[in-house]
CSV table of C-alpha atoms in Angstrom, one decimal:
chain,number,residue,atom,x,y,z
A,1,MET,CA,28.8,-33.9,164.5
A,2,GLY,CA,32.1,-31.7,164.3
A,3,ARG,CA,31.0,-30.1,160.9
A,4,SER,CA,27.5,-29.5,162.3
A,5,PHE,CA,28.9,-27.7,165.3
A,6,CYS,CA,31.3,-25.6,163.2
A,7,SER,CA,28.2,-24.5,161.1
A,8,ILE,CA,26.1,-23.6,164.0
A,9,LEU,CA,29.3,-21.7,165.4
A,10,LEU,CA,29.7,-19.8,162.4
A,11,PHE,CA,25.9,-18.9,162.1
A,12,LEU,CA,26.1,-17.5,165.5
A,13,ILE,CA,29.4,-15.5,165.0
A,14,PHE,CA,27.9,-14.1,161.8
A,15,ASN,CA,24.6,-12.9,163.8
A,16,LEU,CA,26.7,-11.5,166.9
A,17,PHE,CA,28.7,-9.3,164.0
A,18,PHE,CA,25.7,-8.5,162.1
A,19,PHE,CA,23.6,-7.0,165.2
A,20,SER,CA,26.9,-5.2,166.8
A,21,ALA,CA,27.7,-3.4,163.5
A,22,TYR,CA,24.3,-2.4,162.2
A,23,SER,CA,21.8,-0.3,164.0
A,24,ILE,CA,18.3,-1.5,163.0
A,25,LYS,CA,15.1,-2.7,164.5
A,26,VAL,CA,11.5,-3.6,163.8
A,27,GLY,CA,9.3,-0.5,162.7
A,28,THR,CA,6.6,-0.9,165.2
A,29,ASP,CA,5.3,2.6,164.7
A,30,LEU,CA,4.7,2.2,161.0
A,31,ARG,CA,1.1,2.0,159.9
A,32,PRO,CA,-1.1,2.1,156.8
A,33,GLY,CA,-2.9,5.3,155.9
A,34,PHE,CA,0.0,7.3,157.5
A,35,TYR,CA,-0.4,10.1,154.9
A,36,SER,CA,-4.3,10.0,154.7
A,37,SER,CA,-4.5,13.4,156.2
A,38,SER,CA,-1.1,15.1,155.3
A,39,CYS,CA,-1.2,14.0,151.8
A,40,PRO,CA,-4.2,11.9,150.8
A,41,GLU,CA,-3.2,11.4,147.1
A,42,ALA,CA,0.2,10.2,148.0
A,43,GLU,CA,-0.5,6.6,146.9
A,44,SER,CA,-2.5,7.3,143.8
A,45,ILE,CA,0.5,9.8,142.7
A,46,ILE,CA,3.0,7.1,143.0
A,47,ARG,CA,0.9,4.6,141.1
A,48,ASN,CA,0.3,7.0,138.2
A,49,VAL,CA,4.1,7.7,138.1
A,50,MET,CA,5.1,4.1,138.2
A,51,ARG,CA,2.3,3.3,135.5
A,52,ARG,CA,3.9,5.9,133.1
A,53,ALA,CA,7.5,5.0,133.9
A,54,MET,CA,6.7,1.1,133.1
A,55,ALA,CA,4.8,2.2,129.9
A,56,ARG,CA,8.1,3.9,128.7
A,57,GLU,CA,10.5,1.4,129.9
A,58,PRO,CA,9.0,-2.1,131.0
A,59,ARG,CA,12.1,-2.9,132.7
A,60,SER,CA,11.6,-0.1,135.3
A,61,GLY,CA,9.1,-1.9,137.2
A,62,ALA,CA,11.8,-4.7,138.2
A,63,SER,CA,14.4,-2.2,138.8
A,64,VAL,CA,12.3,-0.1,141.0
A,65,MET,CA,11.1,-3.1,143.0
A,66,ARG,CA,14.8,-4.2,143.5
A,67,LEU,CA,15.5,-0.8,145.2
A,68,GLN,CA,13.6,-1.7,148.4
A,69,PHE,CA,15.7,-4.9,149.1
A,70,HIS,CA,19.0,-2.9,148.3
A,71,ASP,CA,17.8,-0.3,150.5
A,72,CYS,CA,16.2,-2.2,153.5
A,73,PHE,CA,19.1,-4.6,154.1
A,74,VAL,CA,21.7,-1.9,154.8
A,75,ASN,CA,21.0,-0.2,157.9
A,76,GLY,CA,17.1,-0.4,157.4
A,77,CYS,CA,14.6,1.0,155.1
A,78,ASP,CA,15.9,4.6,155.2
A,79,ALA,CA,16.4,5.5,151.6
A,80,SER,CA,20.2,5.8,152.1
A,81,LEU,CA,20.6,3.9,149.0
A,82,LEU,CA,19.1,7.0,146.8
A,83,LEU,CA,21.9,9.4,148.1
A,84,ASP,CA,24.5,10.5,145.8
A,85,ASP,CA,28.2,10.5,146.6
A,86,THR,CA,29.6,13.7,148.2
A,87,PRO,CA,33.3,15.0,148.8
A,88,THR,CA,33.0,13.5,152.2
A,89,MET,CA,30.6,10.6,151.7
A,90,LEU,CA,30.8,7.3,149.5
A,91,GLY,CA,27.1,6.3,149.3
A,92,GLU,CA,25.8,2.9,148.4
A,93,LYS,CA,25.2,3.3,144.5
A,94,LEU,CA,28.7,2.4,143.5
A,95,ALA,CA,28.9,-0.4,146.0
A,96,LEU,CA,29.8,-3.8,144.5
A,97,SER,CA,26.4,-5.5,144.3
A,98,ASN,CA,24.8,-2.1,143.0
A,99,ILE,CA,27.3,-0.6,140.5
A,100,ASN,CA,26.0,-1.2,136.7
A,101,SER,CA,23.3,-3.4,138.2
A,102,LEU,CA,20.5,-1.0,139.9
A,103,ARG,CA,18.7,1.5,137.6
A,104,SER,CA,15.6,3.5,137.5
A,105,PHE,CA,16.6,6.0,140.2
A,106,GLU,CA,15.4,8.7,138.0
A,107,VAL,CA,11.8,7.3,138.4
A,108,ILE,CA,12.1,7.8,142.0
A,109,ASP,CA,13.0,11.4,141.3
A,110,GLU,CA,10.2,11.8,139.2
A,111,VAL,CA,7.9,10.6,142.0
A,112,LYS,CA,9.5,12.7,144.6
A,113,GLU,CA,9.1,15.7,142.4
A,114,ALA,CA,5.3,14.9,141.9
A,115,LEU,CA,4.8,14.5,145.7
A,116,GLU,CA,6.7,17.6,146.6
A,117,TYR,CA,4.4,19.7,144.2
A,118,ALA,CA,1.2,18.2,145.8
A,119,CYS,CA,2.4,18.2,149.5
A,120,PRO,CA,5.9,19.5,150.1
A,121,GLY,CA,8.0,18.2,152.7
A,122,VAL,CA,5.6,15.3,153.7
A,123,VAL,CA,6.4,12.1,152.0
A,124,SER,CA,9.8,10.5,153.0
A,125,CYS,CA,11.9,8.9,150.0
A,126,ALA,CA,12.2,5.7,152.3
A,127,ASP,CA,8.3,5.3,152.1
A,128,ILE,CA,8.3,6.2,148.3
A,129,LEU,CA,10.6,3.2,147.9
A,130,ILE,CA,8.2,1.0,149.6
A,131,MET,CA,5.1,2.2,147.9
A,132,ALA,CA,6.8,2.3,144.5
A,133,ALA,CA,8.1,-1.5,144.8
A,134,ARG,CA,4.6,-2.6,145.7
A,135,ASP,CA,3.0,-0.6,142.7
A,136,ALA,CA,5.7,-2.1,140.3
A,137,VAL,CA,4.8,-5.8,141.4
A,138,ALA,CA,0.8,-5.0,140.9
A,139,LEU,CA,1.4,-3.5,137.7
A,140,SER,CA,3.3,-6.4,136.5
A,141,GLY,CA,0.5,-8.6,137.1
A,142,GLY,CA,1.2,-9.3,140.7
A,143,PRO,CA,-0.3,-8.8,144.0
A,144,THR,CA,-1.2,-5.6,145.7
A,145,TRP,CA,-1.1,-5.0,149.4
A,146,ASP,CA,-1.6,-2.4,152.1
A,147,VAL,CA,1.8,-0.8,153.0
A,148,LYS,CA,3.1,0.3,156.5
A,149,LEU,CA,4.5,4.0,156.3
A,150,GLY,CA,6.0,6.6,158.4
A,151,ARG,CA,9.6,6.1,157.8
A,152,LYS,CA,12.3,8.8,157.9
A,153,ASP,CA,15.2,9.3,155.5
A,154,SER,CA,18.6,8.8,156.5
A,155,LEU,CA,21.1,11.7,156.7
A,156,THR,CA,24.1,9.7,155.3
A,157,ALA,CA,24.8,6.4,153.4
A,158,SER,CA,27.7,3.8,153.6
A,159,GLN,CA,29.3,2.1,150.7
A,160,GLU,CA,31.4,0.2,153.0
A,161,ASP,CA,28.1,-1.4,154.9
A,162,SER,CA,26.6,-2.0,151.5
A,163,ASN,CA,29.8,-4.0,150.4
A,164,ARG,CA,29.9,-5.8,153.7
A,165,ILE,CA,26.2,-6.9,153.5
A,166,MET,CA,24.7,-7.4,150.1
A,167,PRO,CA,24.9,-11.0,148.6
A,168,SER,CA,26.6,-11.3,145.1
A,169,PRO,CA,24.9,-13.3,142.6
A,170,ARG,CA,27.4,-16.0,143.2
A,171,SER,CA,25.8,-16.6,146.7
A,172,ASN,CA,24.7,-19.9,147.7
A,173,ALA,CA,21.6,-20.9,149.5
A,174,SER,CA,23.0,-21.7,152.7
A,175,PHE,CA,24.7,-18.2,152.9
A,176,LEU,CA,21.5,-16.6,151.9
A,177,VAL,CA,19.6,-18.5,154.8
A,178,GLY,CA,22.1,-17.1,157.3
A,179,LEU,CA,21.8,-13.7,156.1
A,180,PHE,CA,18.1,-13.5,155.8
A,181,ALA,CA,17.8,-14.9,159.5
A,182,GLY,CA,19.8,-12.2,160.6
A,183,TYR,CA,16.7,-9.9,159.8
A,184,ASN,CA,14.4,-12.5,161.3
A,185,LEU,CA,13.2,-13.4,157.8
A,186,SER,CA,12.6,-17.1,157.5
A,187,VAL,CA,13.6,-19.6,154.8
A,188,THR,CA,10.2,-19.4,153.3
A,189,ASP,CA,10.5,-15.4,153.2
A,190,LEU,CA,14.0,-15.9,151.6
A,191,VAL,CA,12.6,-18.3,148.7
A,192,ALA,CA,9.7,-16.1,148.4
A,193,LEU,CA,11.4,-12.6,148.1
A,194,SER,CA,13.9,-14.3,145.5
A,195,GLY,CA,10.8,-14.8,143.5
A,196,SER,CA,11.1,-10.9,142.9
A,197,HIS,CA,13.2,-12.1,140.1
A,198,SER,CA,9.8,-13.3,138.5
A,199,ILE,CA,10.2,-10.0,136.7
A,200,GLY,CA,13.5,-8.3,135.2
A,201,ASP,CA,16.6,-9.2,133.4
A,202,GLY,CA,20.1,-10.0,134.6
A,203,ARG,CA,23.4,-9.0,132.9
A,204,CYS,CA,25.8,-11.6,131.1
A,205,PHE,CA,28.3,-10.6,133.6
A,206,SER,CA,26.5,-12.3,136.5
A,207,VAL,CA,26.1,-15.9,134.6
A,208,VAL,CA,29.4,-16.2,132.6
A,209,PHE,CA,31.3,-18.0,135.4
A,210,ARG,CA,28.2,-20.4,135.5
A,211,LEU,CA,28.5,-21.1,131.8
A,212,TYR,CA,32.4,-21.7,131.5
A,213,ASN,CA,33.9,-21.9,135.0
A,214,GLN,CA,32.0,-22.7,137.9
A,215,SER,CA,33.7,-22.6,141.1
A,216,GLY,CA,37.0,-22.3,139.3
A,217,SER,CA,36.4,-25.8,137.4
A,218,GLY,CA,37.1,-24.5,134.2
A,219,LYS,CA,33.5,-26.3,133.4
A,220,PRO,CA,29.8,-25.1,133.2
A,221,ASP,CA,27.6,-25.5,136.3
A,222,PRO,CA,26.5,-29.0,136.3
A,223,ASN,CA,23.1,-27.8,137.7
A,224,MET,CA,22.0,-26.1,134.4
A,225,ASP,CA,19.7,-27.6,131.8
A,226,PRO,CA,21.7,-28.3,128.8
A,227,VAL,CA,19.2,-26.8,126.3
A,228,TYR,CA,19.1,-23.5,128.6
A,229,ARG,CA,23.1,-23.4,128.7
A,230,LYS,CA,23.2,-23.4,125.0
A,231,LYS,CA,20.7,-20.7,124.9
A,232,LEU,CA,23.1,-18.6,127.2
A,233,ASP,CA,26.1,-19.7,125.4
A,234,ARG,CA,24.8,-17.8,122.3
A,235,LEU,CA,23.5,-14.6,124.2
A,236,CYS,CA,26.7,-14.6,126.7
A,237,PRO,CA,29.7,-16.1,124.9
A,238,ALA,CA,32.9,-16.0,126.7
A,239,GLY,CA,34.8,-12.6,126.3
A,240,GLY,CA,31.6,-11.2,125.0
A,241,ASP,CA,29.7,-7.9,126.3
A,242,GLY,CA,28.9,-8.5,129.8
A,243,ASN,CA,25.9,-6.0,129.6
A,244,VAL,CA,23.9,-7.9,127.3
A,245,THR,CA,20.7,-8.8,129.3
A,246,VAL,CA,18.7,-12.0,129.6
A,247,GLY,CA,15.3,-12.4,131.1
A,248,LEU,CA,15.4,-13.9,134.8
A,249,ASP,CA,12.8,-16.2,133.9
A,250,ALA,CA,10.8,-17.4,130.9
A,251,THR,CA,8.0,-14.7,131.6
A,252,PRO,CA,10.3,-11.6,132.6
A,253,ARG,CA,7.6,-9.0,132.1
A,254,PHE,CA,4.8,-10.8,134.1
A,255,PHE,CA,4.8,-11.5,137.9
A,256,ASP,CA,3.9,-15.2,138.5
A,257,ASN,CA,5.5,-18.2,139.7
A,258,GLN,CA,7.5,-19.1,136.3
A,259,TYR,CA,10.6,-18.4,138.1
A,260,PHE,CA,10.1,-21.5,140.6
A,261,ARG,CA,8.9,-23.7,137.7
A,262,ASP,CA,12.3,-22.7,135.8
A,263,LEU,CA,14.5,-23.5,139.0
A,264,VAL,CA,13.0,-26.7,139.1
A,265,LYS,CA,13.8,-27.4,135.4
A,266,GLU,CA,17.4,-26.0,136.2
A,267,ARG,CA,16.8,-23.0,134.2
A,268,GLY,CA,17.7,-20.5,136.8
A,269,PHE,CA,19.7,-17.4,135.4
A,270,LEU,CA,21.5,-16.5,138.6
A,271,ASN,CA,23.8,-18.9,140.8
A,272,SER,CA,22.0,-17.6,144.0
A,273,ASP,CA,18.7,-18.5,142.4
A,274,GLN,CA,19.5,-21.8,141.1
A,275,SER,CA,21.1,-22.8,144.3
A,276,LEU,CA,17.7,-22.4,146.2
A,277,TYR,CA,16.7,-25.6,144.3
A,278,SER,CA,19.8,-27.3,143.7
A,279,GLY,CA,21.9,-26.3,146.7
A,280,ASP,CA,20.2,-26.8,149.8
A,281,PRO,CA,17.1,-29.1,150.9
A,282,ARG,CA,15.4,-26.7,153.2
A,283,THR,CA,15.0,-24.0,150.4
A,284,ARG,CA,14.5,-26.9,147.6
A,285,GLU,CA,11.2,-27.8,149.4
A,286,VAL,CA,9.8,-24.5,149.4
A,287,VAL,CA,10.8,-23.8,145.7
A,288,GLU,CA,8.9,-27.0,144.7
A,289,ARG,CA,5.9,-25.9,146.7
A,290,PHE,CA,5.7,-22.5,144.9
A,291,SER,CA,6.4,-24.2,141.6
A,292,ARG,CA,3.1,-26.0,142.0
A,293,ASP,CA,1.1,-23.5,143.9
A,294,GLU,CA,1.3,-19.9,142.6
A,295,GLU,CA,-1.2,-18.6,145.1
A,296,ALA,CA,1.0,-19.9,147.9
A,297,PHE,CA,3.9,-17.9,146.4
A,298,LEU,CA,1.9,-14.7,146.1
A,299,GLU,CA,0.9,-15.0,149.7
A,300,ALA,CA,4.2,-15.5,150.9
A,301,PHE,CA,5.7,-12.8,148.8
A,302,VAL,CA,3.4,-10.3,150.3
A,303,GLU,CA,4.2,-11.2,153.8
A,304,GLY,CA,8.0,-11.2,152.9
A,305,MET,CA,7.9,-7.7,151.6
A,306,VAL,CA,6.0,-6.2,154.5
A,307,LYS,CA,8.3,-8.1,157.1
A,308,MET,CA,11.1,-6.6,155.1
A,309,GLY,CA,9.7,-3.0,154.9
A,310,ASP,CA,9.5,-3.5,158.8
A,311,ILE,CA,13.3,-3.3,159.0
A,312,VAL,CA,14.3,0.2,160.0
A,313,SER,CA,17.1,2.4,161.3
A,314,ASP,CA,17.1,3.8,165.0
A,315,LYS,CA,19.2,6.7,163.7
A,316,GLU,CA,18.1,10.3,163.4
A,317,GLY,CA,16.2,10.9,160.1
A,318,GLU,CA,14.3,13.4,158.1
A,319,ILE,CA,12.1,14.3,155.1
A,320,ARG,CA,14.4,14.8,152.3
A,321,ARG,CA,13.1,17.4,149.8
A,322,ASN,CA,15.6,15.7,147.3
A,323,CYS,CA,15.9,12.1,147.5
A,324,ARG,CA,19.6,12.2,146.4
A,325,VAL,CA,20.6,14.8,148.8
A,326,ALA,CA,20.3,15.4,152.6
A,327,ASN,CA,18.5,18.5,153.5
A,328,THR,CA,21.5,19.8,155.4
A,329,ALA,CA,23.6,19.5,152.4
A,330,VAL,CA,20.8,21.4,150.2
A,331,LEU,CA,20.8,24.2,152.8
A,332,GLY,CA,24.6,24.3,153.0
A,333,ARG,CA,24.8,23.8,156.7
């Protein structure tokens, strides 16, 4: 009973801190078709740019999709993630969970340039991230859905906030359940959105501790299939190049439920992934269900992406001309 009470107390403290520290709300004014009159070709322009980018570099689809999560969880979906550092502002790109990890910012630049040519000053960078993430999934063989639009772009960014909020690859399921609950995202949402790792690669840097020193034990993670561990040992030797990449599941270019089937076989790449199956009965049940029922996963994933996209900031915003720089900085004011 004492342990249970402490867990509840810690959860309440976490949420009290979270909501007092971050100014976010649900975007009730967002709606599909927001640009149907002001920029009717916006969604087709973004889809075409994404198609070309993924043809050049297949990994860019997964990279762009990840940008939505890393943006929305830090003070809402406001494209703060895209801002470059300035002499007076440390942005989020070099935050602990983002540095040497997030990629494909140039794809968003390409999208913005095309939209500025078609309809200058109309489509926000925050909305671009939401549409581009949806298209990355669809172009990888996953589902498509109507996105709600009408977000504004932030005027600033905070590396400190990103460091405080974003989970690491070492996070366990229990921590993630609490983190997602702070955004009114359920256990099912957490597991479904983790399925974004159905596509993309992870760096050896993020897995070596599981191979050689899990929890400081000097031993490998016991929740890892021995055959899979031997494969990773070859690709990610101790003292090797931490930037070598490995598929996050067995079909890293195709959006499907292979990720969950791999977790059930204890072939999850990241600790935060495998923990969903091996570390918490609440998430384990959902992983097992999605491993058996791909359609259930795809439906839950779409629902989770829409709910995550509803997290917006209540701070003042704008429509940036350049996603990397606030308009006031461009104009020198």
